[in-house]
Amino acid sequence: MHKVIYDTDPGVDDAMALLFLHRHPEIDLIGITTIFGNASIETTTRNALFLKREWNIAAPVAKGASVTIDPKRHERPWPAMVHGENGLGDMPVPDVIDLPLDPRPAHHFIIETVRANPGEVTLVAVGRMTNLALALKEDPEIAGLVKDVVIMGGNFYVPGNVSPVAEANIHGDPEAADIVMTAPWKVVVIGLDVTAITTMSRSYLGEMAARGDKAVKQLDELSQSYIDFYKHAVEDGMMVHDSCASVYVVAPELFKTITGAVRVVCGGIADGQTVIKQDGRRFPPGDWDGLPSQIVATGIESEKVIGLIRETLLRV
């Protein structure tokens, strides 16, 4: 069993990934930590509690950071055109969910859970990396206690999605992402190189909803406006970014990867760009030297990934 803390900003594709983590038989979802990004921290936390209630998820929810790790950064408007005004495709969601939050802030929840389960916890982070960076700053020793970190974010050999060179999760807090990438733990980066070519059509999701239970039907409902948004890039379908990261936890063999030190550009016109110095490549001395070698996905068996998502979501 893979013990997983899911760090998320629900978010339409976050919701699908959450249901995958909840239903896969080899995953023990031991915590959900929220982060701002697809909406405000109040909204993403409310959404996490809503999905926990609707889908009968036992894992506790801990509220996370509401601002970037560098407070001087100015927040841009929330991406309502992608995820809707309420973050869940504007499906009806109550303003208040009558469930308790874990009393600890997300980064404390991460620290204490990792220390209670040394060498066993996988952090699956599919939003900004702020909670993970805060945990590292407060307790650097957890880097040696985490099993691994699987993130959805970044782009290496393909264009970005919020600028020509940057992906949204990294661009939202580049300083935090650089802290996470350069820490002495195992990071697996599942970025746009693989997620942008892994899509689910409206009809495929609709067929799943017809066969599935209430949770899958809700996924279909909340995904409709998200699919509409993606019409510029996908023919009547959507990219399943966050689910790709969740799939990696149980099926890494479906991904082609390279290794090397990863840095994140902080500031300037390339703000948020992720850059790898691939192992085996020689360069003059520079800012990648002496850093841990991380794992970056560059290829994916998309049809098999989509099939595994389908198989898992239809489990009851």
CSV table of C-alpha atoms in Angstrom, one decimal:
chain,number,residue,atom,x,y,z
A,1,MET,CA,0.0,0.0,0.0
A,2,HIS,CA,1.1,3.5,-0.8
A,3,LYS,CA,0.4,6.0,2.0
A,4,VAL,CA,-0.5,9.3,0.3
A,5,ILE,CA,-1.0,12.8,1.4
A,6,TYR,CA,-2.8,14.7,-1.4
A,7,ASP,CA,-1.9,18.4,-1.6
A,8,THR,CA,-4.5,20.0,-3.8
A,9,ASP,CA,-6.4,23.1,-4.9
A,10,PRO,CA,-9.8,21.6,-6.1
A,11,GLY,CA,-10.2,22.3,-9.1
A,12,VAL,CA,-11.9,20.1,-11.7
A,13,ASP,CA,-9.0,17.8,-12.6
A,14,ASP,CA,-8.0,17.8,-8.9
A,15,ALA,CA,-11.4,16.2,-8.2
A,16,MET,CA,-10.8,13.3,-10.6
A,17,ALA,CA,-7.4,12.7,-9.2
A,18,LEU,CA,-8.8,12.7,-5.7
A,19,LEU,CA,-11.4,10.0,-6.6
A,20,PHE,CA,-8.7,8.0,-8.2
A,21,LEU,CA,-6.6,8.1,-5.0
A,22,HIS,CA,-9.6,7.3,-2.9
A,23,ARG,CA,-10.6,4.3,-5.0
A,24,HIS,CA,-7.3,2.7,-6.1
A,25,PRO,CA,-6.8,-0.5,-4.0
A,26,GLU,CA,-3.1,0.0,-3.6
A,27,ILE,CA,-3.4,3.6,-2.2
A,28,ASP,CA,-4.1,4.5,1.4
A,29,LEU,CA,-5.1,8.1,1.3
A,30,ILE,CA,-4.1,9.4,4.8
A,31,GLY,CA,-4.5,13.1,4.3
A,32,ILE,CA,-5.7,15.9,2.1
A,33,THR,CA,-4.0,19.3,2.4
A,34,THR,CA,-5.3,22.3,0.6
A,35,ILE,CA,-3.6,25.1,-1.2
A,36,PHE,CA,-4.7,28.3,-3.0
A,37,GLY,CA,-4.5,28.4,-6.8
A,38,ASN,CA,-7.5,27.3,-8.8
A,39,ALA,CA,-9.5,29.4,-6.3
A,40,SER,CA,-8.9,31.1,-2.9
A,41,ILE,CA,-7.8,28.9,0.0
A,42,GLU,CA,-11.3,29.3,1.5
A,43,THR,CA,-12.9,28.0,-1.6
A,44,THR,CA,-10.4,25.1,-2.3
A,45,THR,CA,-10.7,24.0,1.3
A,46,ARG,CA,-14.5,24.1,1.1
A,47,ASN,CA,-14.3,22.1,-2.1
A,48,ALA,CA,-12.1,19.5,-0.5
A,49,LEU,CA,-14.5,19.1,2.4
A,50,PHE,CA,-17.4,18.9,0.0
A,51,LEU,CA,-15.8,16.1,-2.0
A,52,LYS,CA,-14.8,14.3,1.2
A,53,ARG,CA,-18.4,14.4,2.3
A,54,GLU,CA,-20.0,13.5,-1.0
A,55,TRP,CA,-17.6,10.6,-1.7
A,56,ASN,CA,-17.3,9.3,1.9
A,57,ILE,CA,-13.5,9.8,2.1
A,58,ALA,CA,-12.1,9.1,5.6
A,59,ALA,CA,-8.9,11.1,5.2
A,60,PRO,CA,-8.7,14.3,7.2
A,61,VAL,CA,-8.5,17.7,5.5
A,62,ALA,CA,-6.0,20.3,6.6
A,63,LYS,CA,-6.2,23.9,5.4
A,64,GLY,CA,-3.0,25.2,3.8
A,65,ALA,CA,-1.3,28.4,2.7
A,66,SER,CA,-3.2,31.4,1.3
A,67,VAL,CA,-0.3,33.3,-0.1
A,68,THR,CA,3.0,32.6,-1.9
A,69,ILE,CA,6.1,31.8,0.2
A,70,ASP,CA,7.4,35.2,-0.9
A,71,PRO,CA,4.7,37.6,0.3
A,72,LYS,CA,5.9,40.3,-2.0
A,73,ARG,CA,4.4,38.5,-5.0
A,74,HIS,CA,1.1,39.9,-6.1
A,75,GLU,CA,-1.8,37.4,-6.7
A,76,ARG,CA,-3.4,37.3,-10.1
A,77,PRO,CA,-7.1,36.8,-10.5
A,78,TRP,CA,-8.3,33.2,-9.9
A,79,PRO,CA,-8.7,31.1,-13.1
A,80,ALA,CA,-12.5,31.1,-13.1
A,81,MET,CA,-12.6,30.7,-16.9
A,82,VAL,CA,-11.0,27.3,-16.4
A,83,HIS,CA,-12.5,25.9,-13.1
A,84,GLY,CA,-15.6,28.1,-12.7
A,85,GLU,CA,-16.3,30.7,-10.1
A,86,ASN,CA,-16.5,28.1,-7.4
A,87,GLY,CA,-13.6,25.9,-8.5
A,88,LEU,CA,-15.7,22.9,-9.3
A,89,GLY,CA,-17.2,23.9,-12.7
A,90,ASP,CA,-19.9,25.9,-11.0
A,91,MET,CA,-21.8,22.7,-10.0
A,92,PRO,CA,-24.0,23.5,-6.9
A,93,VAL,CA,-21.8,23.4,-3.8
A,94,PRO,CA,-23.0,24.6,-0.4
A,95,ASP,CA,-21.3,27.7,1.0
A,96,VAL,CA,-20.5,25.8,4.3
A,97,ILE,CA,-19.8,22.1,4.7
A,98,ASP,CA,-20.6,20.7,8.1
A,99,LEU,CA,-17.4,18.7,8.5
A,100,PRO,CA,-14.4,19.5,10.8
A,101,LEU,CA,-11.0,20.5,9.5
A,102,ASP,CA,-7.9,19.1,11.0
A,103,PRO,CA,-6.7,21.7,13.6
A,104,ARG,CA,-3.2,21.8,12.2
A,105,PRO,CA,-2.1,24.0,9.3
A,106,ALA,CA,-1.3,21.9,6.2
A,107,HIS,CA,2.5,22.2,6.5
A,108,HIS,CA,2.3,21.0,10.2
A,109,PHE,CA,0.0,18.2,9.2
A,110,ILE,CA,2.6,17.1,6.6
A,111,ILE,CA,5.5,17.3,9.0
A,112,GLU,CA,3.8,15.4,11.8
A,113,THR,CA,2.3,12.7,9.5
A,114,VAL,CA,5.7,12.1,7.8
A,115,ARG,CA,7.4,11.9,11.2
A,116,ALA,CA,4.8,9.4,12.4
A,117,ASN,CA,5.3,7.2,9.2
A,118,PRO,CA,9.1,7.5,8.4
A,119,GLY,CA,9.9,6.3,4.9
A,120,GLU,CA,6.3,5.5,4.0
A,121,VAL,CA,4.6,8.7,2.9
A,122,THR,CA,4.3,9.8,-0.7
A,123,LEU,CA,3.3,13.4,-1.2
A,124,VAL,CA,1.2,13.9,-4.3
A,125,ALA,CA,1.2,17.7,-4.9
A,126,VAL,CA,-1.0,19.0,-7.8
A,127,GLY,CA,-1.1,22.7,-7.1
A,128,ARG,CA,1.4,25.3,-6.0
A,129,MET,CA,4.2,23.9,-3.9
A,130,THR,CA,3.8,26.4,-1.0
A,131,ASN,CA,2.7,23.9,1.6
A,132,LEU,CA,5.6,21.6,0.8
A,133,ALA,CA,8.1,24.5,0.9
A,134,LEU,CA,6.8,25.7,4.2
A,135,ALA,CA,7.2,22.2,5.7
A,136,LEU,CA,10.8,22.0,4.4
A,137,LYS,CA,11.6,25.4,5.8
A,138,GLU,CA,10.2,24.5,9.3
A,139,ASP,CA,11.6,21.0,9.4
A,140,PRO,CA,14.3,20.3,6.8
A,141,GLU,CA,14.8,16.8,8.2
A,142,ILE,CA,11.5,15.6,6.7
A,143,ALA,CA,13.2,15.5,3.3
A,144,GLY,CA,15.0,12.3,4.5
A,145,LEU,CA,11.8,10.8,5.9
A,146,VAL,CA,9.4,11.2,2.9
A,147,LYS,CA,9.2,8.2,0.6
A,148,ASP,CA,8.9,10.4,-2.5
A,149,VAL,CA,7.2,13.5,-3.9
A,150,VAL,CA,5.1,13.3,-7.0
A,151,ILE,CA,4.1,16.7,-8.4
A,152,MET,CA,1.9,17.8,-11.3
A,153,GLY,CA,3.7,20.9,-12.6
A,154,GLY,CA,6.3,22.2,-14.9
A,155,ASN,CA,7.2,21.8,-18.6
A,156,PHE,CA,10.6,21.0,-20.1
A,157,TYR,CA,10.5,20.4,-23.8
A,158,VAL,CA,7.0,21.8,-24.6
A,159,PRO,CA,5.5,25.3,-24.2
A,160,GLY,CA,3.9,26.5,-20.9
A,161,ASN,CA,0.2,27.1,-20.4
A,162,VAL,CA,0.3,30.5,-18.6
A,163,SER,CA,3.3,31.9,-20.4
A,164,PRO,CA,5.4,30.7,-23.3
A,165,VAL,CA,7.7,29.0,-20.9
A,166,ALA,CA,5.8,28.4,-17.6
A,167,GLU,CA,3.1,26.0,-16.3
A,168,ALA,CA,0.5,27.3,-13.9
A,169,ASN,CA,1.3,25.4,-10.7
A,170,ILE,CA,5.0,26.4,-10.8
A,171,HIS,CA,4.3,29.9,-12.1
A,172,GLY,CA,1.9,30.4,-9.2
A,173,ASP,CA,4.8,30.2,-6.6
A,174,PRO,CA,8.2,29.8,-8.3
A,175,GLU,CA,10.2,30.3,-5.2
A,176,ALA,CA,8.3,27.5,-3.4
A,177,ALA,CA,8.8,25.2,-6.4
A,178,ASP,CA,12.5,25.8,-6.5
A,179,ILE,CA,12.8,24.9,-2.8
A,180,VAL,CA,10.9,21.7,-3.5
A,181,MET,CA,12.9,20.7,-6.6
A,182,THR,CA,16.3,21.4,-4.9
A,183,ALA,CA,15.6,19.6,-1.6
A,184,PRO,CA,17.4,16.3,-0.8
A,185,TRP,CA,14.3,14.1,-1.4
A,186,LYS,CA,13.1,12.2,-4.4
A,187,VAL,CA,10.9,14.3,-6.6
A,188,VAL,CA,9.0,13.0,-9.7
A,189,VAL,CA,7.8,15.8,-12.0
A,190,ILE,CA,4.8,15.0,-14.0
A,191,GLY,CA,4.4,18.1,-16.2
A,192,LEU,CA,2.9,19.3,-19.5
A,193,ASP,CA,5.3,17.2,-21.5
A,194,VAL,CA,3.0,14.2,-20.6
A,195,THR,CA,-0.2,15.7,-19.3
A,196,ALA,CA,-1.0,17.8,-22.3
A,197,ILE,CA,-1.1,14.8,-24.5
A,198,THR,CA,-3.2,12.7,-22.1
A,199,THR,CA,-6.8,13.6,-22.7
A,200,MET,CA,-10.3,12.2,-21.9
A,201,SER,CA,-13.1,12.9,-24.3
A,202,ARG,CA,-16.6,14.2,-23.3
A,203,SER,CA,-18.2,11.0,-24.6
A,204,TYR,CA,-15.6,8.7,-22.7
A,205,LEU,CA,-16.4,10.5,-19.5
A,206,GLY,CA,-20.1,10.4,-20.2
A,207,GLU,CA,-20.0,6.6,-20.8
A,208,MET,CA,-18.1,6.3,-17.5
A,209,ALA,CA,-20.8,8.4,-15.8
A,210,ALA,CA,-23.6,6.2,-17.3
A,211,ARG,CA,-21.9,3.1,-15.8
A,212,GLY,CA,-20.7,4.6,-12.6
A,213,ASP,CA,-22.1,5.7,-9.2
A,214,LYS,CA,-23.0,9.1,-7.9
A,215,ALA,CA,-19.4,10.2,-7.6
A,216,VAL,CA,-18.6,9.5,-11.2
A,217,LYS,CA,-21.8,11.2,-12.3
A,218,GLN,CA,-20.7,14.3,-10.3
A,219,LEU,CA,-17.3,14.2,-12.0
A,220,ASP,CA,-19.1,14.3,-15.3
A,221,GLU,CA,-21.2,17.2,-14.2
A,222,LEU,CA,-18.4,19.3,-12.8
A,223,SER,CA,-16.2,18.7,-15.8
A,224,GLN,CA,-18.5,20.0,-18.5
A,225,SER,CA,-17.4,23.7,-18.4
A,226,TYR,CA,-13.8,22.5,-18.1
A,227,ILE,CA,-14.2,20.5,-21.3
A,228,ASP,CA,-15.7,23.6,-22.9
A,229,PHE,CA,-12.6,25.6,-21.9
A,230,TYR,CA,-10.3,23.1,-23.5
A,231,LYS,CA,-11.9,23.4,-27.0
A,232,HIS,CA,-8.9,25.5,-28.1
A,233,ALA,CA,-6.6,22.6,-27.5
A,234,VAL,CA,-8.6,19.3,-27.3
A,235,GLU,CA,-11.3,18.1,-29.6
A,236,ASP,CA,-14.3,17.8,-27.2
A,237,GLY,CA,-12.3,16.6,-24.3
A,238,MET,CA,-10.0,17.7,-21.4
A,239,MET,CA,-6.4,17.2,-20.3
A,240,VAL,CA,-6.3,15.1,-17.1
A,241,HIS,CA,-3.3,16.7,-15.6
A,242,ASP,CA,-3.6,15.8,-11.9
A,243,SER,CA,-4.8,12.3,-12.5
A,244,CYS,CA,-1.5,11.6,-14.4
A,245,ALA,CA,0.4,12.3,-11.2
A,246,SER,CA,-1.9,10.1,-9.2
A,247,VAL,CA,-1.5,7.3,-11.8
A,248,TYR,CA,2.3,7.5,-11.5
A,249,VAL,CA,2.2,6.4,-7.9
A,250,VAL,CA,0.8,3.0,-8.8
A,251,ALA,CA,2.0,2.6,-12.4
A,252,PRO,CA,5.3,4.3,-13.0
A,253,GLU,CA,6.0,1.9,-15.8
A,254,LEU,CA,3.6,3.8,-18.0
A,255,PHE,CA,5.9,6.8,-18.0
A,256,LYS,CA,9.3,7.5,-19.8
A,257,THR,CA,11.6,9.6,-17.6
A,258,ILE,CA,14.9,11.3,-17.5
A,259,THR,CA,16.9,12.4,-14.5
A,260,GLY,CA,18.8,15.5,-13.5
A,261,ALA,CA,19.0,18.6,-11.3
A,262,VAL,CA,16.0,20.8,-11.7
A,263,ARG,CA,15.8,24.6,-11.1
A,264,VAL,CA,12.9,27.1,-11.3
A,265,VAL,CA,13.4,30.6,-12.7
A,266,CYS,CA,12.2,33.1,-10.2
A,267,GLY,CA,11.5,36.5,-11.8
A,268,GLY,CA,11.9,38.1,-15.2
A,269,ILE,CA,10.2,37.2,-18.4
A,270,ALA,CA,10.9,33.4,-17.8
A,271,ASP,CA,9.3,33.5,-14.3
A,272,GLY,CA,8.2,30.0,-13.4
A,273,GLN,CA,10.2,28.2,-16.1
A,274,THR,CA,11.5,24.7,-15.1
A,275,VAL,CA,14.9,23.8,-16.4
A,276,ILE,CA,16.7,20.4,-16.0
A,277,LYS,CA,20.4,19.8,-16.2
A,278,GLN,CA,20.1,16.2,-17.5
A,279,ASP,CA,22.4,13.7,-15.9
A,280,GLY,CA,25.4,12.9,-18.1
A,281,ARG,CA,25.4,16.3,-19.8
A,282,ARG,CA,28.5,18.4,-19.2
A,283,PHE,CA,28.3,22.2,-18.7
A,284,PRO,CA,30.6,24.8,-17.1
A,285,PRO,CA,30.0,25.3,-13.4
A,286,GLY,CA,26.5,26.7,-12.7
A,287,ASP,CA,23.5,26.9,-10.5
A,288,TRP,CA,22.5,23.2,-11.0
A,289,ASP,CA,25.8,21.8,-9.5
A,290,GLY,CA,25.7,19.8,-6.3
A,291,LEU,CA,21.9,19.4,-6.3
A,292,PRO,CA,19.9,16.2,-6.1
A,293,SER,CA,19.0,14.4,-9.3
A,294,GLN,CA,15.2,14.4,-9.7
A,295,ILE,CA,13.0,12.4,-12.1
A,296,VAL,CA,11.2,14.2,-14.9
A,297,ALA,CA,8.5,12.5,-17.1
A,298,THR,CA,9.0,13.0,-20.8
A,299,GLY,CA,6.8,10.3,-22.2
A,300,ILE,CA,3.6,8.5,-21.3
A,301,GLU,CA,1.4,5.6,-22.5
A,302,SER,CA,-1.7,7.8,-22.6
A,303,GLU,CA,-4.3,5.3,-23.6
A,304,LYS,CA,-3.2,2.9,-20.8
A,305,VAL,CA,-3.2,5.8,-18.3
A,306,ILE,CA,-6.8,6.8,-19.3
A,307,GLY,CA,-7.8,3.1,-19.1
A,308,LEU,CA,-6.4,2.8,-15.6
A,309,ILE,CA,-8.2,6.0,-14.5
A,310,ARG,CA,-11.5,4.6,-15.9
A,311,GLU,CA,-11.0,1.2,-14.3
A,312,THR,CA,-10.3,2.8,-10.9
A,313,LEU,CA,-13.1,5.3,-10.9
A,314,LEU,CA,-15.6,2.6,-11.7
A,315,ARG,CA,-14.6,0.6,-8.7
A,316,VAL,CA,-17.2,0.7,-5.9
